[in-house]
Amino acid sequence: MRSPIITTPLLGILTLTHTLTSSSVGAQNITQTSSVSFSATPVSTTVPSATVAADTPVPGQGDYPPVQYLCENGSNTTYCPGVLLQDVQLAGIFPDSKTFVDKPTNGTLNDTLAAFNALGSNLTVGTMETFVESNFKGEGLDLEQIPIEGFVQNPAILDNISDPIYKAWTSIVNSYWTLLIRETNESSICNGQCDSSLIPLNHTVVVPGGRYREIYYWDSRWIIEGLLKSELYNYAWNLLQNMMDFIDLYGYIPNGGRKYYINRSQPPVFVQMLDAYIKVTSNTTILERALPLASAELEWWANNRTFNYTSPFTNKTVLVAHYAVNNSAPRPEGYVEDYETVTGSSPALNDSAKAELYSELATGAESGWDYSSRWCKQPLLNATDNNPALRTLNVKAIIPVDLLSLLSGDHTLLANLYDLYANSTGGSAPGNNSTMSSGNSTDIVQNNSTGSSSTGNSSSSTASSPAFYHRQQAQLFQDAILDLCWDPAKSWFYDFNTTSNSRSNVYTPAGAWPLWQNITPNELVNNETKALEFVSGARFLLGKYSGIPSVASLLATGLNWDFPNSWPPHVHTTIKAFENLGRHYPNASTLSNLTIPYSQVVNGQLGVEEAELQPQPASTIGNVSLQTQEAAGKPWPLALSIEYANRYLGAAFCSWYSTGGAIEGLLTQLPLSELNATGTYTAGQSGVMFEKFNATDTDAAGGGGEYTVQVGFGWTNGVVLWAAGEYGQYLPSPTCPMIPIIEVNGNGNSSVYSNGTTVNGTGPIENSSSGGNATSSLLFAGYRIPRED
């Protein structure tokens, strides 16, 4: 049985009224509209509930992990691995391991530990249920939802969207930031009177949503993309300030805003966020503080996550990086899952092997891809049970192509920002950065660097300048990518596996990240045929599956980052790779058919034979067109970008509409009977934004992994706003697989599809509103076609 939910009485309706105001971020003046009335959405907290008989002994007693000094310096607390945490988590009184570690204590830490110690030994599930209920508050109450200040009802991106449904829906998504904006609840800060895992922050945050009720590192890269499109520059500024506060505090940016996350980071995207902000706002005042801190973060990566490796292809020593977390216990927020993975192994693991597997599990979380076949020695052991595959995790031995790409791109962007600062101030670089540590790369910098071209800007003029140093580092990582990860025969980038001393054959969207970071092999620059080979797999997948073709992998393992799941960040990065090719080929050819059969994909690129690919169910294609008319006749890089943007927006829109979405005056909500039939609708819902999508079913969310699919959702909203802003002029009306969206005549008795087909007898339309600012005289409705079993 699942734990009952108690809803805190904060119910209310969000009301936004709009008046002109002027706000300032640093030296930049911004005119926006402002919210003046607000009611927070309810905060749901979970009470402990036993799922077995109350007198059942708690498993694992007496077999506790070693002290984890990277969690609160190894001190005894409720949210770090130890006796208390393990006994609570293994009691199974919460359906999600993250729930307990997000609950502050009622009293002081000493009082809580004393109450726990008084329980004695031979603990039962019922004892732990009572202990938690008596000594802990609700999770999520340490951050509070606040209204948007300076809300822009009609950001400029809406003017770029042609279709009235997409335009109005994007306006609704634009308003969803108010559901995700938080600030530290000052009244809940413990100050010694209680104990909490929250890292209090000084600035407002934007959370992803669902169980992710605090700030997260790499999620914020795509959240800031959306904030900038929404013209919420203050919140982008605050987000960057929070990231800088993390670096000030820890020397790096942790996985997320909880103390149990500080043993690991996430993909290093801070410099990318900083660059995106400055490109849009032209506000360089942030650089005075940001440049030294951005350099410090990259130095942390150099000192803690890089090493030298001898290439089997060229026999050169190259600078590489990997994810690698020092950890020998279950992750606090995934305690039960990790414990069962490690202790359920047969034959049983010894202490050293247990510690190593716990380290691999935490390292997979640091990668952001927790978890994927790209990290496993044997990914296909059991598609219905993740644990056998997870016991073969080999993350630390993988040199990830996306991590190398980020580090190379980070150093390049940071060098450019140092130049920008020097040119805008006429002075030297801020902070004492004239001498940089290069971690494990010192010898390579001195002996093997080919350097990188100077921009001619003032801060690049001397070898001791920060810009010069960062360009050197960028070149070193680029050299490693082109040596270890680029496969010219397969025309794709792959991870490199140090265990086998060879490239991986797992095709993932990570292979597009070098082009996203402007790392383009000469073969692709000088030969359009070769460039088309690079996108041959993408073109095939566009025609193979009806959903988002940037699917996380082609292996259906049941793991979170594998087939059929498609993720918003990969849509953005894949389209950016297409845009890179478009810059190289401004007069690229047009293709009569953008999709191609498997036989025309570069041999070996996808890593699997056609017969090994998962099928596309005919029942989930429905009305979805595998090619849009709007992409026809366009140069192929632009055509691919349009198609990918269209598929992504279609998936986000259709899953939203399938869960109760409606647009006032424009699009009616599906009938309640049809919403309930999907099994995904909750009473009172008005459309859900999911964290991931299903490549074979545009109506559905993704699945798999160690937790249920989350709603909110920060990076989904961000990529929707980005894609709509960049490609909205090319978007056709949305087509959902089994939901015809029809234009209704005034009397509601007949409807006409966009292709001219008339449907009679649809009956009167009752409009259901979920907000939005549509003023169109059109009225659209939908109805669900039953799917075949």
XYZ file of N, CA and C in Angstrom, residues 455-647:
579
model
N 41.977 35.225 -30.625
C 40.971 36.095 -31.230
C 41.523 37.474 -31.525
N 42.730 37.738 -31.022
C 43.304 39.066 -31.203
C 42.862 40.050 -30.157
N 42.029 39.597 -29.181
C 41.570 40.494 -28.144
C 42.652 40.666 -27.085
N 42.520 41.694 -26.285
C 43.616 42.099 -25.412
C 44.005 41.055 -24.408
N 43.049 40.326 -23.829
C 43.410 39.392 -22.787
C 44.024 38.122 -23.340
N 44.065 37.951 -24.665
C 44.654 36.763 -25.262
C 46.095 36.992 -25.682
N 46.624 38.164 -25.388
C 47.894 38.536 -25.994
C 49.100 37.884 -25.336
N 48.972 37.428 -24.085
C 50.119 36.853 -23.406
C 49.822 35.434 -22.956
N 50.881 34.625 -22.884
C 50.724 33.227 -22.499
C 50.307 33.074 -21.046
N 50.446 34.126 -20.241
C 50.063 34.046 -18.829
C 48.627 34.474 -18.589
N 47.922 34.902 -19.616
C 46.567 35.410 -19.427
C 45.587 34.260 -19.226
N 44.494 34.492 -18.486
C 43.481 33.455 -18.319
C 42.903 32.974 -19.654
N 42.657 33.897 -20.582
C 42.069 33.495 -21.861
C 42.987 32.534 -22.604
N 44.282 32.816 -22.591
C 45.237 31.943 -23.264
C 45.222 30.551 -22.635
N 45.233 30.519 -21.310
C 45.203 29.239 -20.602
C 43.950 28.433 -20.959
N 42.799 29.099 -20.927
C 41.550 28.372 -21.178
C 41.471 27.881 -22.624
N 42.031 28.638 -23.551
C 42.046 28.142 -24.938
C 42.973 26.934 -25.075
N 44.058 26.923 -24.329
C 44.910 25.739 -24.322
C 44.136 24.518 -23.832
N 43.450 24.697 -22.716
C 42.695 23.578 -22.151
C 41.600 23.112 -23.102
N 40.923 24.057 -23.726
C 39.876 23.705 -24.689
C 40.453 22.854 -25.817
N 41.617 23.253 -26.295
C 42.243 22.516 -27.391
C 42.631 21.103 -26.960
N 43.097 20.961 -25.735
C 43.487 19.637 -25.249
C 42.288 18.685 -25.212
N 41.170 19.157 -24.698
C 39.976 18.311 -24.664
C 39.462 18.046 -26.080
N 39.536 19.050 -26.945
C 39.121 18.844 -28.335
C 39.991 17.771 -29.000
N 41.294 17.830 -28.760
C 42.187 16.823 -29.328
C 41.801 15.423 -28.862
N 41.451 15.306 -27.585
C 41.063 13.997 -27.046
C 39.780 13.496 -27.687
N 38.824 14.400 -27.896
C 37.550 14.013 -28.520
C 37.776 13.497 -29.931
N 38.559 14.231 -30.705
C 38.774 13.846 -32.103
C 39.627 12.587 -32.217
N 40.437 12.319 -31.202
C 41.277 11.119 -31.197
C 40.495 9.909 -30.690
N 39.949 10.009 -29.490
C 39.341 8.846 -28.840
C 37.883 8.613 -29.231
N 37.120 9.684 -29.443
C 35.660 9.555 -29.555
C 35.130 9.624 -30.986
N 35.835 10.279 -31.873
C 35.359 10.406 -33.244
C 35.696 9.144 -34.035
N 34.671 8.514 -34.609
C 34.865 7.323 -35.440
C 34.573 7.715 -36.882
N 35.591 7.970 -37.692
C 35.346 8.433 -39.066
C 34.646 7.394 -39.926
N 34.842 6.110 -39.629
C 34.180 5.071 -40.422
C 32.676 5.053 -40.161
N 32.273 5.288 -38.914
C 30.847 5.284 -38.555
C 30.246 6.690 -38.593
N 31.101 7.695 -38.731
C 30.665 9.087 -38.799
C 29.805 9.481 -37.596
N 30.292 9.172 -36.406
C 29.600 9.547 -35.159
C 30.618 9.580 -34.034
N 30.269 10.298 -32.966
C 31.097 10.343 -31.768
C 30.571 9.344 -30.735
N 31.475 8.635 -30.089
C 31.107 7.627 -29.089
C 31.938 7.832 -27.823
N 31.428 7.323 -26.704
C 32.233 7.255 -25.495
C 33.445 6.367 -25.742
N 34.476 6.572 -24.914
C 35.640 5.682 -24.965
C 35.689 4.871 -23.679
N 35.878 3.572 -23.804
C 35.863 2.649 -22.670
C 37.296 2.247 -22.338
N 37.791 2.682 -21.172
C 39.173 2.351 -20.808
C 39.325 0.891 -20.385
N 38.227 0.239 -20.021
C 38.308 -1.178 -19.667
C 38.680 -2.020 -20.883
N 38.029 -1.751 -21.997
C 38.313 -2.486 -23.229
C 39.330 -1.772 -24.113
N 39.718 -0.541 -23.713
C 40.642 0.281 -24.503
C 40.125 0.463 -25.928
N 38.830 0.764 -26.032
C 38.209 0.921 -27.350
C 37.004 1.834 -27.231
N 36.538 2.284 -28.387
C 35.316 3.080 -28.399
C 34.111 2.202 -28.092
N 33.137 2.796 -27.441
C 31.853 2.126 -27.249
C 31.132 2.052 -28.583
N 30.215 1.100 -28.716
C 29.383 1.055 -29.914
C 27.944 1.463 -29.608
N 27.725 2.073 -28.421
C 26.380 2.500 -28.030
C 26.105 3.875 -28.621
N 25.121 3.941 -29.496
C 24.716 5.195 -30.153
C 23.790 5.953 -29.207
N 24.174 7.177 -28.854
C 23.338 8.016 -27.994
C 23.385 9.454 -28.493
N 22.450 10.291 -28.056
C 22.497 11.714 -28.426
C 23.726 12.431 -27.908
N 24.459 11.828 -26.969
C 25.702 12.447 -26.505
C 26.684 12.625 -27.656
N 26.551 11.797 -28.696
C 27.430 11.905 -29.849
C 27.245 13.176 -30.650
N 26.173 13.915 -30.403
C 25.959 15.199 -31.083
C 26.561 16.363 -30.301
N 26.999 16.126 -29.058
C 27.468 17.237 -28.217
C 28.737 17.897 -28.726
N 29.676 17.179 -29.348
C 30.827 17.921 -29.880
C 30.414 18.999 -30.873
N 29.478 18.690 -31.768
C 29.029 19.711 -32.723
C 28.296 20.835 -32.013
N 27.540 20.506 -30.960
C 26.906 21.547 -30.149
C 27.964 22.514 -29.630
N 29.122 21.991 -29.241
C 30.198 22.821 -28.713
C 31.188 23.247 -29.804
N 30.737 23.186 -31.039
C 31.522 23.665 -32.185
C 32.835 22.910 -32.379
N 32.813 21.630 -32.081
C 33.943 20.746 -32.348
C 33.531 19.869 -33.524
N 34.028 20.196 -34.700
C 33.565 19.562 -35.922
C 34.738 18.933 -36.661
N 34.717 17.635 -36.875
C 35.814 16.990 -37.616
C 35.967 17.576 -39.013
N 37.194 17.611 -39.505
C 37.446 18.169 -40.831
C 36.638 17.465 -41.907
N 36.394 16.163 -41.720
C 35.623 15.432 -42.731
C 34.236 16.030 -42.935
N 33.648 16.535 -41.840
C 32.291 17.085 -41.936
C 32.285 18.516 -42.452
N 33.411 19.214 -42.291
C 33.483 20.614 -42.696
C 33.647 20.741 -44.200
N 34.375 19.834 -44.781
C 34.789 19.996 -46.175
C 34.052 19.102 -47.160
N 33.086 18.343 -46.695
C 32.444 17.377 -47.584
C 30.988 17.205 -47.160
N 30.051 17.748 -47.931
C 28.643 17.680 -47.557
C 28.144 16.245 -47.522
N 28.680 15.392 -48.367
C 28.283 13.983 -48.342
C 28.615 13.369 -46.993
N 29.801 13.705 -46.459
C 30.189 13.196 -45.147
C 29.304 13.792 -44.046
N 28.964 15.054 -44.205
C 28.079 15.678 -43.219
C 26.721 14.983 -43.199
N 26.235 14.606 -44.380
C 24.974 13.875 -44.442
C 25.104 12.484 -43.826
N 26.300 11.891 -43.913
C 26.510 10.606 -43.251
C 26.366 10.753 -41.739
N 26.845 11.870 -41.191
C 26.749 12.102 -39.755
C 25.283 12.078 -39.300
N 24.386 12.622 -40.098
C 22.976 12.688 -39.699
C 22.163 11.520 -40.249
N 22.813 10.522 -40.818
C 22.051 9.421 -41.420
C 21.249 8.661 -40.369
N 21.829 8.431 -39.186
C 21.080 7.758 -38.131
C 19.891 8.584 -37.675
N 20.092 9.888 -37.552
C 19.002 10.779 -37.146
C 17.877 10.761 -38.169
N 18.224 10.737 -39.437
C 17.193 10.706 -40.489
C 16.413 9.395 -40.451
N 17.109 8.300 -40.212
C 16.409 7.018 -40.115
C 15.456 7.005 -38.921
N 15.922 7.455 -37.764
C 15.083 7.446 -36.568
C 13.882 8.375 -36.718
N 14.046 9.440 -37.474
C 12.930 10.337 -37.747
C 11.798 9.611 -38.459
N 12.141 8.689 -39.324
C 11.127 7.928 -40.037
C 10.715 6.646 -39.344
N 11.559 6.158 -38.434
C 11.281 4.895 -37.746
C 10.259 5.063 -36.640
N 10.395 6.138 -35.858
C 9.540 6.327 -34.681
C 8.724 7.607 -34.809
N 7.537 7.559 -34.228
C 6.609 8.687 -34.379
C 6.866 9.790 -33.367
N 7.602 9.493 -32.309
C 7.869 10.495 -31.285
C 9.167 11.234 -31.534
N 9.790 11.706 -30.446
C 11.026 12.479 -30.550
C 12.165 11.548 -30.950
N 12.833 11.790 -32.068
C 13.837 10.843 -32.534
C 15.166 10.885 -31.789
N 15.410 11.898 -30.968
C 16.659 11.936 -30.201
C 16.519 11.056 -28.957
N 16.136 9.802 -29.195
C 15.895 8.851 -28.113
C 17.211 8.591 -27.377
N 17.125 8.413 -26.041
C 18.327 8.348 -25.208
C 19.264 7.224 -25.617
N 18.742 6.091 -26.008
C 19.538 5.015 -26.579
C 18.591 4.131 -27.374
N 19.144 3.172 -28.092
C 18.319 2.257 -28.882
C 18.141 0.916 -28.189
N 18.621 0.794 -26.955
C 18.491 -0.443 -26.200
C 17.362 -0.314 -25.186
N 16.409 -1.234 -25.246
C 15.269 -1.223 -24.318
C 15.630 -2.038 -23.090
N 16.249 -1.389 -22.117
C 16.750 -2.074 -20.934
C 15.853 -1.905 -19.715
N 14.934 -0.946 -19.761
C 14.167 -0.585 -18.587
C 14.837 0.479 -17.742
N 16.074 0.863 -18.103
C 16.772 1.904 -17.367
C 16.248 3.283 -17.773
N 16.414 4.227 -16.868
C 15.796 5.543 -17.008
C 16.212 6.271 -18.282
N 17.478 6.137 -18.672
C 17.997 6.886 -19.811
C 18.174 5.994 -21.041
N 17.275 5.050 -21.212
C 17.307 4.179 -22.381
C 15.970 4.201 -23.101
N 15.934 3.501 -24.223
C 14.733 3.422 -25.052
C 13.530 2.975 -24.206
N 12.360 3.578 -24.424
C 11.993 4.548 -25.466
C 12.032 5.999 -25.010
N 12.792 6.288 -23.963
C 12.743 7.621 -23.379
C 13.532 8.641 -24.195
N 12.886 9.771 -24.438
C 13.515 10.919 -25.090
C 13.451 12.091 -24.119
N 14.564 12.813 -24.012
C 14.707 13.832 -22.968
C 14.880 15.215 -23.585
N 14.275 16.241 -22.953
C 14.368 17.601 -23.486
C 15.784 18.104 -23.757
N 16.777 17.878 -22.860
C 18.116 18.401 -23.177
C 18.655 17.889 -24.497
N 18.327 16.654 -24.849
C 18.867 16.083 -26.079
C 18.214 16.663 -27.326
N 16.991 17.132 -27.192
C 16.372 17.834 -28.319
C 17.151 19.119 -28.598
N 17.405 19.875 -27.553
C 18.134 21.134 -27.701
C 19.523 20.897 -28.278
N 20.272 19.953 -27.704
C 21.653 19.766 -28.136
C 21.740 19.170 -29.538
N 20.789 18.312 -29.897
C 20.797 17.739 -31.248
C 20.473 18.801 -32.287
N 19.493 19.637 -31.996
C 19.179 20.722 -32.932
C 20.367 21.681 -33.054
N 21.034 21.952 -31.952
C 22.215 22.823 -32.021
C 23.305 22.197 -32.882
N 23.416 20.860 -32.868
C 24.373 20.186 -33.754
C 23.974 20.377 -35.209
N 22.684 20.260 -35.505
C 22.220 20.512 -36.877
C 22.525 21.950 -37.290
N 22.311 22.881 -36.361
C 22.594 24.283 -36.669
C 24.075 24.495 -36.967
N 24.935 23.785 -36.251
C 26.372 23.860 -36.522
C 26.658 23.450 -37.961
N 26.060 22.342 -38.399
C 26.265 21.904 -39.778
C 25.686 22.917 -40.764
N 24.597 23.556 -40.377
C 24.013 24.585 -41.234
C 24.937 25.770 -41.436
N 25.716 26.110 -40.416
C 26.685 27.211 -40.565
C 27.816 26.813 -41.507
N 28.194 25.547 -41.479
C 29.246 25.083 -42.382
C 28.749 24.972 -43.825
N 27.434 24.751 -43.961
C 26.863 24.586 -45.296
C 25.681 25.537 -45.466
N 25.974 26.839 -45.596
C 24.882 27.813 -45.721
C 24.054 27.609 -46.978
N 24.624 26.939 -47.966
C 23.886 26.633 -49.197
C 23.649 25.132 -49.315
N 23.347 24.512 -48.191
C 23.139 23.062 -48.172
C 22.012 22.669 -49.117
N 22.114 21.469 -49.618
C 21.121 20.980 -50.570
C 19.793 20.707 -49.871
N 18.747 20.652 -50.660
C 17.445 20.218 -50.163
C 17.262 18.753 -50.543
N 16.519 18.048 -49.717
C 16.342 16.608 -49.923
C 14.888 16.319 -50.245
N 14.674 15.488 -51.235
C 13.302 15.149 -51.607
C 12.612 14.346 -50.515
N 13.398 13.603 -49.742
C 12.846 12.823 -48.629
C 13.833 12.909 -47.470
N 13.388 13.509 -46.384
C 14.293 13.695 -45.257
C 14.560 12.381 -44.531
N 13.608 11.476 -44.533
C 13.812 10.186 -43.882
C 14.451 9.207 -44.863
N 15.185 8.239 -44.303
C 15.860 7.239 -45.133
C 15.669 5.859 -44.520
N 15.797 4.792 -45.318
C 15.725 3.436 -44.774
C 17.005 3.077 -44.027
N 16.935 2.023 -43.252
C 18.090 1.578 -42.474
C 19.292 1.288 -43.361
N 19.041 0.795 -44.546
C 20.138 0.417 -45.441
C 21.007 1.599 -45.840
N 20.484 2.844 -45.699
C 21.248 4.017 -46.068
C 21.947 4.689 -44.875
N 21.787 4.107 -43.687
C 22.517 4.605 -42.524
C 23.958 4.115 -42.637
N 24.908 4.965 -42.249
C 26.312 4.565 -42.272
C 26.471 3.248 -41.518
N 27.174 2.335 -42.111
C 27.329 0.998 -41.550
C 27.892 1.057 -40.131
N 27.161 0.475 -39.180
C 27.605 0.397 -37.798
C 27.295 1.604 -36.942
N 26.785 2.688 -37.528
C 26.594 3.913 -36.745
C 25.648 3.700 -35.569
N 24.549 3.004 -35.787
C 23.541 2.835 -34.739
C 23.905 1.746 -33.737
N 24.893 0.921 -34.052
C 25.351 -0.075 -33.097
C 24.473 -1.295 -32.959
N 23.354 -1.339 -33.673
C 22.454 -2.493 -33.646
C 21.956 -2.754 -35.060
N 21.612 -3.998 -35.332
C 21.019 -4.342 -36.612
C 19.553 -3.918 -36.626
N 19.019 -3.749 -37.808
C 17.627 -3.281 -37.910
C 16.673 -4.213 -37.181
N 16.905 -5.519 -37.276
C 16.006 -6.487 -36.635
C 16.054 -6.389 -35.112
N 17.114 -5.797 -34.571
C 17.243 -5.675 -33.118
C 16.554 -4.438 -32.571
N 16.120 -3.534 -33.440
C 15.457 -2.320 -32.998
C 14.048 -2.623 -32.501
N 13.637 -1.872 -31.500
C 12.274 -1.999 -31.006
C 11.299 -1.500 -32.068
N 10.128 -2.133 -32.192
C 9.170 -1.730 -33.229
C 8.454 -0.434 -32.877
N 7.885 0.181 -33.883
C 6.980 1.311 -33.702
C 5.558 0.760 -33.773
N 4.826 0.731 -32.660
C 3.452 0.216 -32.712
C 2.592 1.053 -33.652
N 1.902 0.379 -34.541
C 1.036 1.105 -35.480
C -0.051 1.871 -34.739
N -0.485 1.348 -33.600
C -1.596 1.973 -32.881
C -1.233 3.304 -32.253
N 0.068 3.595 -32.121
C 0.461 4.858 -31.490
C 0.936 5.895 -32.492
N 0.913 5.561 -33.785
C 1.231 6.574 -34.794
C 0.015 7.451 -35.029
N -1.121 6.820 -35.275
C -2.357 7.567 -35.438
C -2.243 8.692 -36.437
N -2.516 9.926 -35.976
C -2.542 11.094 -36.849
C -1.179 11.739 -37.062
N -0.142 11.231 -36.403
C 1.159 11.889 -36.472
C 1.788 11.693 -37.844
N 2.210 12.785 -38.455
C 2.913 12.726 -39.725
C 4.403 12.643 -39.452
N 5.095 11.708 -40.133
C 6.518 11.531 -39.908
C 7.356 12.597 -40.603
N 6.745 13.387 -41.461
C 7.415 14.542 -42.044
C 6.408 15.677 -42.159
N 6.866 16.899 -41.909
C 5.977 18.049 -41.983
C 6.201 18.802 -43.287
N 5.145 19.333 -43.813
C 5.225 20.093 -45.055
C 6.101 21.317 -44.892
N 6.118 21.870 -43.681
C 6.873 23.093 -43.427
C 8.377 22.903 -43.587
N 8.857 21.653 -43.473
C 10.289 21.390 -43.635
C 10.660 21.131 -45.088
N 9.665 20.889 -45.920
C 9.944 20.558 -47.319
C 10.585 21.747 -48.034
N 11.574 21.443 -48.870
C 12.231 22.478 -49.663
C 13.226 23.313 -48.896
N 13.445 23.011 -47.625
C 14.431 23.754 -46.830
C 15.784 23.046 -46.917
N 16.894 23.774 -46.790
C 18.203 23.119 -46.690
C 18.179 22.072 -45.579
N 18.811 20.944 -45.799
C 18.608 19.812 -44.894
C 18.960 20.079 -43.429
N 19.972 20.887 -43.078
C 20.170 21.146 -41.637
C 18.980 21.863 -41.016
N 18.410 22.832 -41.740
C 17.235 23.525 -41.240
C 16.032 22.596 -41.213
N 15.878 21.781 -42.244
C 14.744 20.848 -42.296
C 14.778 19.889 -41.107
N 15.949 19.365 -40.781
C 16.059 18.464 -39.634
C 15.743 19.191 -38.334
N 16.209 20.415 -38.202
C 15.918 21.194 -36.994
C 14.424 21.413 -36.849
N 13.758 21.738 -37.942
C 12.305 21.939 -37.912
C 11.604 20.656 -37.487
N 12.009 19.538 -38.072
C 11.359 18.266 -37.759
C 11.540 17.902 -36.288
N 12.758 18.071 -35.769
C 13.000 17.721 -34.374
C 12.233 18.654 -33.436
N 12.210 19.944 -33.751
C 11.454 20.887 -32.927
C 9.970 20.545 -32.958
N 9.463 20.200 -34.131
C 8.054 19.857 -34.259
C 7.714 18.604 -33.460
N 8.560 17.597 -33.531
C 8.293 16.364 -32.781
C 8.317 16.626 -31.280
